XYZ file of C-alpha atoms in Angstrom:
631
model
C -14.569 -42.289 -19.533
C -13.350 -39.882 -17.156
C -16.011 -40.724 -14.300
C -16.485 -44.018 -12.418
C -18.957 -45.038 -10.105
C -17.053 -45.843 -7.022
C -19.773 -47.099 -4.730
C -23.587 -47.413 -4.202
C -25.161 -47.162 -0.860
C -29.030 -48.616 -0.712
C -31.506 -46.884 1.448
C -32.835 -48.024 4.868
C -35.149 -50.542 3.451
C -32.322 -52.764 2.235
C -31.215 -53.658 -1.367
C -32.557 -51.122 -4.442
C -33.758 -53.063 -7.327
C -31.380 -53.071 -10.256
C -34.014 -50.891 -12.034
C -33.847 -48.026 -9.338
C -30.986 -45.792 -8.564
C -29.158 -46.178 -5.268
C -29.930 -43.957 -2.434
C -26.210 -42.644 -2.352
C -23.640 -42.823 -5.230
C -19.858 -41.545 -4.972
C -18.145 -40.783 -8.432
C -14.321 -40.244 -9.215
C -12.914 -38.343 -12.001
C -9.760 -39.866 -13.515
C -9.229 -36.740 -15.141
C -9.597 -34.367 -12.401
C -5.962 -34.700 -10.916
C -4.399 -33.743 -14.427
C -6.974 -31.199 -15.067
C -5.981 -29.423 -11.566
C -2.267 -29.660 -12.446
C -2.870 -28.172 -15.738
C -4.880 -25.196 -13.974
C -1.947 -24.673 -11.516
C 0.696 -24.695 -14.817
C -1.930 -22.107 -16.336
C -1.588 -19.915 -13.297
C 2.151 -19.924 -13.154
C 2.481 -19.198 -17.089
C 0.254 -16.308 -16.331
C 1.816 -14.920 -13.299
C -1.424 -15.263 -11.313
C -1.923 -15.878 -7.737
C 1.528 -16.312 -6.752
C 2.235 -15.889 -3.182
C 5.871 -16.887 -2.351
C 9.370 -15.919 -4.016
C 11.926 -18.362 -3.917
C 15.697 -16.693 -4.078
C 18.217 -19.054 -5.629
C 21.698 -17.980 -6.421
C 20.461 -14.043 -6.068
C 17.734 -14.759 -8.606
C 13.985 -14.639 -8.081
C 11.683 -17.830 -8.745
C 7.679 -17.121 -8.035
C 5.649 -19.945 -7.135
C 2.458 -21.069 -5.101
C 3.254 -22.114 -1.603
C 0.409 -24.478 -1.616
C 1.390 -26.474 -4.407
C 5.230 -26.520 -2.991
C 4.014 -27.618 0.547
C 2.060 -30.708 -1.365
C 4.842 -31.693 -3.293
C 7.630 -32.440 -0.747
C 8.689 -32.748 2.636
C 11.031 -29.963 2.697
C 8.331 -27.293 1.787
C 5.704 -28.556 3.753
C 7.693 -28.371 6.897
C 8.723 -24.700 5.962
C 5.132 -23.626 5.300
C 2.889 -25.772 7.486
C 5.339 -26.495 10.292
C 4.994 -23.243 12.270
C 8.327 -21.854 10.937
C 9.024 -18.258 10.430
C 9.059 -18.886 6.591
C 5.298 -19.341 7.196
C 5.026 -15.524 6.970
C 7.531 -14.473 4.792
C 7.082 -13.771 0.946
C 10.761 -14.049 0.006
C 12.419 -17.304 1.137
C 16.196 -18.015 0.263
C 17.082 -21.475 -0.548
C 20.579 -22.448 -0.310
C 22.719 -24.921 -1.601
C 21.035 -25.597 -4.945
C 21.572 -24.011 -8.351
C 19.148 -21.938 -10.170
C 19.182 -24.372 -13.009
C 18.208 -27.397 -10.701
C 15.697 -25.358 -8.727
C 13.986 -24.480 -12.146
C 13.955 -28.017 -13.018
C 12.429 -29.121 -9.906
C 9.757 -26.488 -9.992
C 8.815 -27.406 -13.953
C 8.294 -30.849 -12.617
C 6.049 -29.798 -9.563
C 3.844 -28.103 -11.985
C 3.923 -30.278 -14.752
C 4.995 -33.920 -13.593
C 7.657 -33.894 -16.511
C 11.512 -33.535 -15.957
C 13.968 -33.150 -18.649
C 17.742 -34.621 -17.588
C 20.875 -34.344 -19.345
C 24.122 -35.377 -18.313
C 25.310 -31.777 -17.714
C 22.820 -31.035 -15.211
C 21.678 -34.148 -13.674
C 24.274 -34.219 -10.689
C 22.890 -31.019 -9.740
C 19.337 -31.677 -9.861
C 20.019 -34.757 -7.833
C 21.550 -32.861 -5.180
C 18.793 -30.402 -5.130
C 16.049 -33.191 -5.347
C 17.992 -35.105 -2.510
C 18.221 -31.619 -0.368
C 14.312 -30.552 -0.980
C 13.241 -34.306 -0.712
C 11.575 -34.723 -3.913
C 11.582 -38.373 -4.234
C 10.107 -38.928 -7.688
C 12.853 -36.836 -9.102
C 15.501 -38.938 -7.226
C 14.236 -41.741 -8.656
C 14.555 -40.358 -12.155
C 17.749 -39.323 -11.647
C 18.981 -42.771 -10.573
C 17.270 -44.101 -13.686
C 18.983 -41.667 -15.749
C 22.368 -42.290 -14.530
C 21.799 -46.000 -14.748
C 20.848 -45.614 -18.467
C 24.318 -44.305 -19.160
C 26.063 -46.654 -16.721
C 29.180 -48.121 -18.383
C 32.281 -49.706 -17.471
C 34.285 -46.122 -17.714
C 31.889 -44.195 -15.538
C 30.679 -46.550 -12.803
C 33.221 -45.377 -10.204
C 31.906 -41.777 -10.491
C 28.322 -43.054 -10.508
C 28.910 -45.423 -7.516
C 30.570 -42.359 -5.742
C 27.316 -40.467 -6.411
C 25.213 -43.322 -4.711
C 27.545 -43.368 -1.487
C 27.632 -39.556 -1.102
C 23.723 -38.955 -1.521
C 22.953 -42.250 0.214
C 20.950 -43.635 -2.998
C 20.135 -47.062 -2.060
C 18.092 -47.388 -5.318
C 20.956 -46.466 -7.282
C 23.392 -48.512 -5.290
C 21.050 -51.654 -6.014
C 21.109 -50.656 -9.883
C 24.948 -50.692 -9.848
C 24.997 -54.006 -7.983
C 22.492 -55.188 -10.720
C 25.066 -54.298 -13.435
C 27.790 -55.811 -11.705
C 26.061 -58.899 -11.400
C 24.937 -59.203 -14.959
C 28.385 -58.098 -16.329
C 30.958 -59.465 -14.185
C 32.621 -61.609 -16.741
C 33.513 -58.481 -19.057
C 33.774 -55.952 -16.276
C 36.408 -57.942 -14.283
C 38.745 -57.903 -17.065
C 38.848 -53.941 -17.139
C 41.255 -51.869 -14.769
C 38.231 -50.186 -13.306
C 37.145 -53.132 -11.592
C 40.277 -53.295 -9.529
C 39.316 -49.773 -8.177
C 35.942 -50.662 -6.654
C 35.650 -51.410 -3.135
C 37.003 -54.998 -2.357
C 34.007 -55.486 0.194
C 31.604 -54.631 -2.935
C 33.441 -57.071 -4.861
C 33.107 -59.793 -2.576
C 29.530 -59.168 -2.213
C 29.091 -59.608 -5.835
C 30.991 -62.632 -6.177
C 28.941 -64.316 -3.411
C 25.606 -63.663 -4.575
C 23.335 -66.483 -5.800
C 22.268 -63.894 -8.730
C 25.525 -63.761 -10.336
C 25.234 -64.278 -14.145
C 28.055 -66.655 -15.150
C 27.927 -69.516 -17.228
C 30.101 -71.469 -15.026
C 31.909 -71.202 -11.677
C 35.396 -70.991 -13.438
C 34.119 -67.585 -14.505
C 33.873 -66.482 -10.748
C 37.203 -67.996 -10.018
C 38.945 -66.238 -12.942
C 36.914 -62.954 -11.502
C 38.378 -63.154 -8.141
C 41.789 -63.516 -9.437
C 41.124 -60.487 -11.869
C 41.085 -58.416 -8.900
C 44.890 -58.687 -8.200
C 46.114 -59.767 -11.515
C 45.486 -58.788 -15.384
C 43.513 -61.071 -17.589
C 46.766 -61.698 -19.189
C 48.481 -63.131 -16.338
C 45.297 -65.123 -15.388
C 45.482 -66.675 -18.808
C 49.022 -67.452 -18.974
C 48.689 -68.561 -14.972
C 51.209 -66.063 -13.983
C 49.511 -65.993 -10.515
C 50.609 -66.797 -7.336
C 47.725 -68.143 -5.561
C 49.564 -68.246 -2.305
C 50.216 -64.525 -2.020
C 46.261 -64.309 -2.828
C 45.505 -65.871 0.767
C 47.283 -63.049 2.407
C 44.085 -60.771 1.235
C 42.123 -60.296 4.305
C 38.733 -60.492 2.468
C 40.093 -63.728 0.689
C 37.864 -63.485 -2.399
C 38.581 -66.809 -3.570
C 36.466 -67.842 -0.720
C 33.452 -66.745 -2.797
C 34.198 -69.459 -5.349
C 31.890 -72.563 -5.249
C 34.694 -75.035 -6.136
C 32.092 -77.983 -6.195
C 30.681 -76.326 -9.101
C 33.610 -76.314 -11.030
C 34.651 -79.021 -13.637
C 36.647 -81.945 -11.995
C 39.561 -81.643 -14.645
C 39.930 -77.840 -13.650
C 39.777 -78.744 -9.885
C 42.591 -81.214 -10.664
C 44.881 -78.819 -12.309
C 44.189 -76.372 -9.540
C 44.945 -78.632 -6.751
C 48.548 -79.459 -8.477
C 49.327 -75.938 -8.468
C 48.823 -75.436 -4.733
C 51.147 -76.124 -1.456
C 49.403 -77.117 1.536
C 47.051 -74.382 2.705
C 43.257 -73.546 3.261
C 42.794 -72.828 -0.405
C 44.299 -76.180 -1.176
C 41.738 -77.754 1.355
C 38.925 -76.166 -0.498
C 39.897 -77.616 -3.665
C 40.452 -80.957 -2.298
C 37.131 -80.885 -0.485
C 35.488 -80.249 -3.959
C 37.252 -83.023 -5.667
C 36.223 -85.486 -2.872
C 32.317 -83.863 -3.844
C 32.992 -85.296 -7.560
C 34.454 -88.263 -6.601
C 31.174 -89.128 -4.145
C 28.696 -88.647 -7.130
C 26.091 -91.044 -5.711
C 25.926 -89.176 -2.093
C 26.123 -85.589 -3.518
C 22.352 -85.139 -2.855
C 23.146 -85.337 0.909
C 26.108 -83.270 0.917
C 24.480 -79.997 -0.130
C 25.606 -76.814 1.220
C 25.190 -73.207 0.150
C 28.349 -73.593 -1.790
C 26.936 -76.039 -4.014
C 23.999 -74.366 -5.207
C 24.131 -73.169 -8.676
C 23.810 -69.456 -9.399
C 21.420 -67.492 -11.426
C 19.000 -70.502 -11.834
C 15.458 -70.228 -13.037
C 12.435 -72.508 -11.871
C 11.589 -74.561 -14.905
C 9.493 -77.331 -15.815
C 11.417 -79.967 -17.345
C 9.770 -83.361 -18.971
C 11.760 -86.675 -19.175
C 10.971 -89.539 -21.285
C 7.547 -90.516 -22.637
C 6.174 -91.976 -25.627
C 6.193 -89.643 -28.750
C 4.150 -89.514 -32.176
C 7.197 -87.838 -33.745
C 9.944 -90.594 -34.978
C 12.357 -87.839 -34.626
C 11.949 -87.355 -30.848
C 11.921 -91.140 -30.327
C 15.138 -91.509 -31.682
C 16.656 -88.579 -29.859
C 17.208 -90.605 -26.689
C 19.423 -87.775 -24.867
C 17.061 -84.987 -24.978
C 14.464 -83.944 -22.362
C 11.865 -81.150 -22.452
C 12.336 -77.885 -20.423
C 9.934 -74.854 -20.437
C 9.932 -71.441 -18.438
C 7.095 -69.258 -18.905
C 8.808 -66.412 -19.972
C 10.052 -68.036 -23.009
C 6.807 -68.845 -24.404
C 8.165 -72.194 -26.072
C 9.109 -75.658 -25.041
C 13.093 -76.073 -25.481
C 15.086 -79.608 -25.475
C 18.274 -80.005 -23.104
C 20.936 -82.735 -24.412
C 22.721 -84.876 -21.611
C 24.570 -87.926 -22.111
C 22.893 -91.306 -20.746
C 19.424 -89.654 -20.402
C 17.094 -92.611 -19.926
C 14.217 -92.854 -22.516
C 11.011 -94.818 -21.053
C 7.670 -93.739 -20.527
C 5.598 -93.075 -16.936
C 8.678 -93.130 -15.046
C 8.368 -92.331 -11.308
C 9.791 -89.054 -10.822
C 10.937 -87.601 -7.578
C 13.217 -84.219 -6.710
C 15.523 -84.481 -3.649
C 17.744 -81.344 -3.078
C 17.302 -80.122 -6.722
C 18.517 -83.532 -7.958
C 15.759 -85.479 -10.218
C 15.273 -89.402 -9.480
C 13.648 -91.537 -12.536
C 12.364 -94.455 -10.840
C 11.289 -97.609 -12.829
C 8.839 -97.119 -15.572
C 7.804 -98.710 -18.995
C 10.417 -99.690 -21.466
C 7.889 -99.649 -23.904
C 9.785 -97.924 -26.833
C 9.902 -101.350 -28.489
C 7.555 -103.781 -26.290
C 6.365 -103.398 -22.848
C 8.537 -104.326 -20.119
C 8.462 -103.045 -16.493
C 11.700 -101.721 -15.316
C 13.523 -101.959 -11.901
C 16.541 -99.427 -13.132
C 16.611 -95.995 -11.377
C 18.666 -92.918 -12.676
C 19.542 -89.671 -11.096
C 20.082 -86.149 -13.221
C 22.273 -83.498 -11.818
C 21.444 -80.068 -13.242
C 24.480 -78.644 -11.903
C 26.647 -80.371 -14.052
C 24.031 -81.565 -16.757
C 24.979 -85.331 -15.959
C 23.124 -88.364 -15.581
C 24.155 -91.567 -13.189
C 22.479 -94.771 -12.292
C 21.661 -95.492 -8.806
C 20.674 -98.935 -7.075
C 17.761 -100.537 -8.932
C 14.530 -101.268 -7.271
C 14.158 -104.684 -5.728
C 11.030 -105.178 -7.550
C 10.215 -104.104 -11.423
C 7.592 -101.146 -11.197
C 5.412 -99.904 -14.134
C 2.262 -97.933 -13.864
C 3.291 -97.123 -10.089
C 3.743 -93.632 -8.415
C 6.534 -91.959 -6.496
C 6.703 -89.433 -3.798
C 9.457 -87.879 -1.535
C 9.115 -87.383 1.902
C 11.893 -86.443 4.774
C 14.882 -87.310 2.516
C 13.030 -90.670 1.314
C 11.793 -91.694 -1.883
C 8.824 -94.175 -1.923
C 7.761 -96.402 -5.054
C 4.075 -97.430 -4.489
C 2.590 -100.197 -5.856
C 2.252 -100.459 -10.011
C 2.712 -103.996 -11.927
C 5.262 -105.623 -13.675
C 2.977 -107.057 -16.422
C 2.738 -110.456 -14.871
C 1.370 -109.278 -11.421
C -0.070 -106.442 -9.836
C 1.848 -104.745 -7.011
C 0.806 -103.944 -3.470
C 4.506 -103.595 -2.316
C 6.021 -100.196 -1.248
C 9.907 -99.702 -1.701
C 11.658 -96.615 -0.033
C 15.042 -95.470 -1.115
C 17.695 -94.063 1.202
C 20.139 -91.749 -0.631
C 22.599 -91.587 2.171
C 22.889 -95.300 1.433
C 22.040 -95.732 -1.925
C 19.832 -98.685 -0.975
C 16.039 -99.576 -1.509
C 14.011 -101.514 1.422
C 10.328 -102.582 1.556
C 8.111 -100.933 3.828
C 4.521 -101.433 4.781
C 2.699 -102.716 1.670
C -0.569 -101.353 0.537
C -3.786 -102.764 1.743
C -4.376 -104.143 -1.879
C -2.529 -104.135 -5.045
C -3.082 -101.371 -7.333
C -1.446 -99.906 -10.467
C -2.022 -96.819 -12.672
C -2.735 -94.610 -9.574
C -1.214 -91.276 -8.350
C 0.308 -89.889 -5.193
C 1.247 -86.418 -3.488
C 2.241 -85.602 -0.145
C 0.529 -83.158 2.273
C 1.855 -82.489 5.787
C 4.023 -85.458 6.169
C 1.826 -87.988 4.845
C 1.205 -89.755 1.494
C -1.827 -89.798 -0.304
C -2.488 -92.176 -3.236
C -5.887 -92.006 -5.327
C -7.770 -94.087 -7.764
C -6.058 -96.433 -10.301
C -6.784 -99.904 -11.598
C -7.108 -103.449 -10.089
C -7.604 -106.027 -12.808
C -10.100 -104.611 -15.213
C -11.760 -102.407 -12.451
C -11.471 -98.814 -12.124
C -10.825 -97.355 -8.619
C -11.786 -94.199 -6.989
C -10.284 -95.552 -3.721
C -8.086 -93.017 -1.583
C -5.367 -94.317 0.959
C -3.221 -92.589 3.323
C 0.496 -93.752 4.603
C 1.958 -92.274 7.519
C 5.788 -92.743 7.566
C 6.004 -92.074 11.078
C 4.051 -95.336 11.927
C 4.945 -97.277 8.599
C 0.984 -97.722 8.353
C -1.686 -97.283 5.653
C -5.159 -96.118 6.090
C -8.161 -95.971 4.054
C -9.752 -92.459 3.303
C -12.794 -91.218 1.742
C -13.487 -92.429 -1.795
C -13.207 -89.934 -4.745
C -16.122 -88.523 -6.868
C -15.235 -91.063 -9.813
C -13.213 -93.914 -10.915
C -10.259 -93.257 -12.975
C -6.647 -94.550 -13.969
C -3.580 -93.180 -15.619
C -4.185 -89.791 -14.443
C -2.095 -86.845 -12.548
C -2.164 -85.938 -9.013
C -0.619 -82.659 -7.500
C -0.537 -81.082 -3.890
C -1.044 -77.473 -3.225
C -2.080 -75.116 -0.498
C -2.719 -78.327 1.874
C -5.014 -79.833 -0.914
C -4.688 -82.656 -3.183
C -5.832 -82.186 -6.814
C -6.682 -85.344 -9.127
C -6.806 -84.615 -12.725
C -7.145 -86.423 -15.946
C -6.978 -90.005 -16.523
C -9.774 -92.451 -18.201
C -12.347 -94.988 -17.410
C -14.845 -97.129 -19.037
C -17.893 -96.079 -17.360
C -19.942 -95.853 -20.502
C -18.782 -99.206 -21.453
C -15.866 -97.908 -23.795
C -12.850 -96.063 -22.896
C -13.140 -92.194 -22.186
C -11.644 -89.313 -21.142
C -12.421 -88.166 -17.417
C -12.519 -84.373 -17.372
C -14.001 -83.958 -13.715
C -11.097 -82.610 -11.373
C -11.276 -83.475 -8.086
C -9.980 -81.593 -4.727
C -9.112 -83.558 -1.630
C -9.069 -81.953 1.682
C -6.867 -84.372 4.330
C -8.009 -82.594 7.375
C -11.816 -82.959 6.882
C -11.208 -86.148 4.817
C -13.627 -84.752 2.050
C -13.547 -84.689 -1.644
C -15.012 -81.690 -3.738
C -15.283 -80.906 -7.547
C -13.614 -78.030 -9.148
C -13.453 -76.634 -12.721
C -13.274 -79.424 -15.137
C -10.455 -79.913 -17.565
C -11.124 -78.509 -21.183
C -9.829 -81.523 -22.654
C -8.820 -84.995 -21.945
C -5.303 -85.841 -20.571
C -4.382 -89.611 -19.941
C -0.632 -90.441 -18.763
C -0.119 -86.853 -18.704
C 3.056 -85.154 -17.217
C 2.069 -82.861 -13.986
C 3.963 -80.253 -12.683
C 3.380 -77.431 -10.143
C 4.850 -73.759 -10.701
C 4.211 -70.455 -9.411
C 1.090 -71.514 -7.448
C -0.526 -73.456 -10.929
C -0.638 -76.732 -11.917
C 0.351 -77.840 -15.348
C -0.802 -80.856 -17.136
C 1.100 -81.825 -20.152
C 0.121 -83.823 -23.063
C -1.153 -87.312 -22.603
C -3.735 -89.467 -24.440
C -7.045 -88.426 -24.984
C -9.315 -91.297 -25.719
C -12.331 -89.193 -26.918
C -9.871 -87.893 -29.659
C -8.269 -91.524 -30.241
C -4.704 -90.033 -30.211
C -1.655 -88.663 -27.889
C -1.707 -84.660 -27.566
C 0.704 -81.953 -27.269
C -1.558 -79.352 -25.625
C -0.682 -78.118 -21.994
C -3.680 -76.948 -19.747
C -2.639 -74.729 -16.567
C -4.943 -74.750 -13.670
C -5.021 -71.380 -11.501
C -6.003 -72.838 -7.867
C -6.717 -69.303 -6.285
C -9.250 -68.650 -9.273
C -10.483 -72.142 -10.140
C -9.953 -71.434 -13.673
C -8.244 -73.533 -16.532
C -6.336 -71.912 -19.232
C -4.260 -73.157 -22.256
C -0.495 -73.163 -22.030
C 2.218 -73.153 -24.462
C 1.876 -76.490 -26.090
C 4.465 -79.189 -26.326
C 6.578 -79.565 -29.724
C 5.233 -82.886 -30.287
C 2.070 -85.311 -28.936
C 3.393 -87.341 -26.130
C 2.217 -89.612 -23.230
C 3.692 -90.738 -20.075
C 5.836 -87.771 -19.634
C 7.603 -87.728 -16.133
C 7.689 -83.909 -15.346
C 8.768 -81.833 -12.519
C 10.003 -78.382 -11.414
C 13.722 -77.865 -11.266
C 16.187 -75.134 -10.811
C 18.273 -75.189 -13.848
C 21.706 -72.854 -13.914
C 22.036 -70.233 -16.461
C 24.298 -72.340 -18.630
C 21.550 -75.079 -19.083
C 18.711 -72.850 -20.143
C 21.112 -71.169 -22.347
C 21.979 -74.505 -23.855
C 18.217 -75.559 -24.164
C 17.296 -72.091 -25.987
C 20.280 -72.222 -28.175
C 19.480 -75.826 -29.318
C 15.783 -74.889 -29.881
C 16.493 -72.271 -32.386
C 19.196 -74.486 -34.412
C 16.123 -77.510 -34.244
C 13.260 -75.584 -35.196
C 13.692 -75.701 -38.697
C 14.252 -79.477 -39.037
C 11.406 -79.981 -36.522
C 8.982 -78.319 -39.087
C 9.905 -81.018 -41.633
C 9.350 -83.984 -39.619
C 6.881 -86.654 -40.899
C 4.469 -87.331 -38.054
C 3.525 -91.166 -37.241
C 0.085 -91.677 -36.210
C 0.819 -94.858 -34.516
C -0.174 -94.592 -30.644
C 1.328 -97.589 -28.646
C 1.110 -97.016 -24.997
C 1.144 -98.696 -21.574
C -2.685 -98.576 -20.949
C -4.549 -101.429 -21.755
């Protein structure tokens, strides 16, 4: 419909009943602007109402000055700025070609522009001179569409001459995406060194390993053949005032590569940088507290990662070195492999400086057993290591991070329910006890808001709880808060925008185990709970992650349905609305989930493995047996 009602104003007596029309109504036509443009084009084609002649290269072009003034700053200043051209009927336009001026006028009258390689440069110059911004943008897009290794110098020169920042950014984007192949061309060494340094220093550089950055820095001075044969004098490169090698993040290179490089160097600043990177590799346990901008992976993507869990598919249960990875743009869950990946369920999970810590949990792939062991995952190198174990076994506990410490709170060891709280210091790789809970609790959940840790609900004995407690790390003290609206256990909890959301879980309020669909929101400032939109379906022992302002609830058990589930539900906090997400590959409960920055190599590996494995997954026989840590 062309016409839309924009606003409706009631009369002086107030609101008008819906059956009566508004006293004042405003309408807008979506077709009017195009109709106006079509009408002006008809006037041009019919030679009607022309009131100005543009003289370009000695040729006359008739036009309507009101349209010219409305279309660009150049003519607006000329015809409406008090200049002498206001009174002239013939206006000479210098510095542009007749062809370019004709194309600009075609655009002004039609909003359409046809470009080709023969005329784009003169059209760009004319548009820059006459300040026709849309045409400048179209020319930049056209040039970028033809950008390749052979013409990049010419296009970059145009960007510099005309001060085209948007084209300059497109060239930079091209370099970031193609540095591996482009750095092997002779043209690469003709680009300004400061531009190369800026590209090699970027977090957005698309490389699969830092060794590719190292090679790109060498390629600015040596041919690819010389680099491959190691016919490179690294000492001479240090005389380069820009020192492109300073852009290389040596800590991200593989240890064996660094050792070879170190052996080739005499004493120099570069050798010191390589030695520092080797020390970083040798101090594996302390890497999380050694982070600098030079240890951050490039071209990383924020992904949801799920570790461990109890699966209904024997294929995934047996594959103990894979974990689940998801990015919203993929539309599917993928798997990533890493040696020594732990396979347990309900592990406490924490992220510190983009390292993942898995703390304790249930060793229930064979029989129920609480664990004290802990692991750490480094996405930079896709490797696992063990850290100091807990001082006490913890299962059905919760883990929170605050101020560089990791807290393991409560739980049980299948003999006793726990009130103890342990704190991990990554600088010393040690656990210590801090103030215990007021009372023992397990199957609860926790979150951090404004420097304080909040835990909610859970079980004590056979009783489901709706208790809430707050821990202040500065005073090492627990205090009781307002109770939640419903008892539950084996639920999830997430903090977002200064609120805590308690989601999923189960209770036996009806005399039998059932899903809790009610979602509760806690305001710590007011110490008040409220109820928001309920879950569409049950999630007991779910994975929980917060990404892009939304809370993802992953799989878990549905007691109403009597099985594990693979569905995913996403809560939009701003709109208080649930929607279905991309389902997991298999039904799983006890998944430990987080959001992690994964480097390009890791996401590429995950997606590649997914394509190879998809066919075999479709042939898996499903096992309906459903063991869990839940009583």
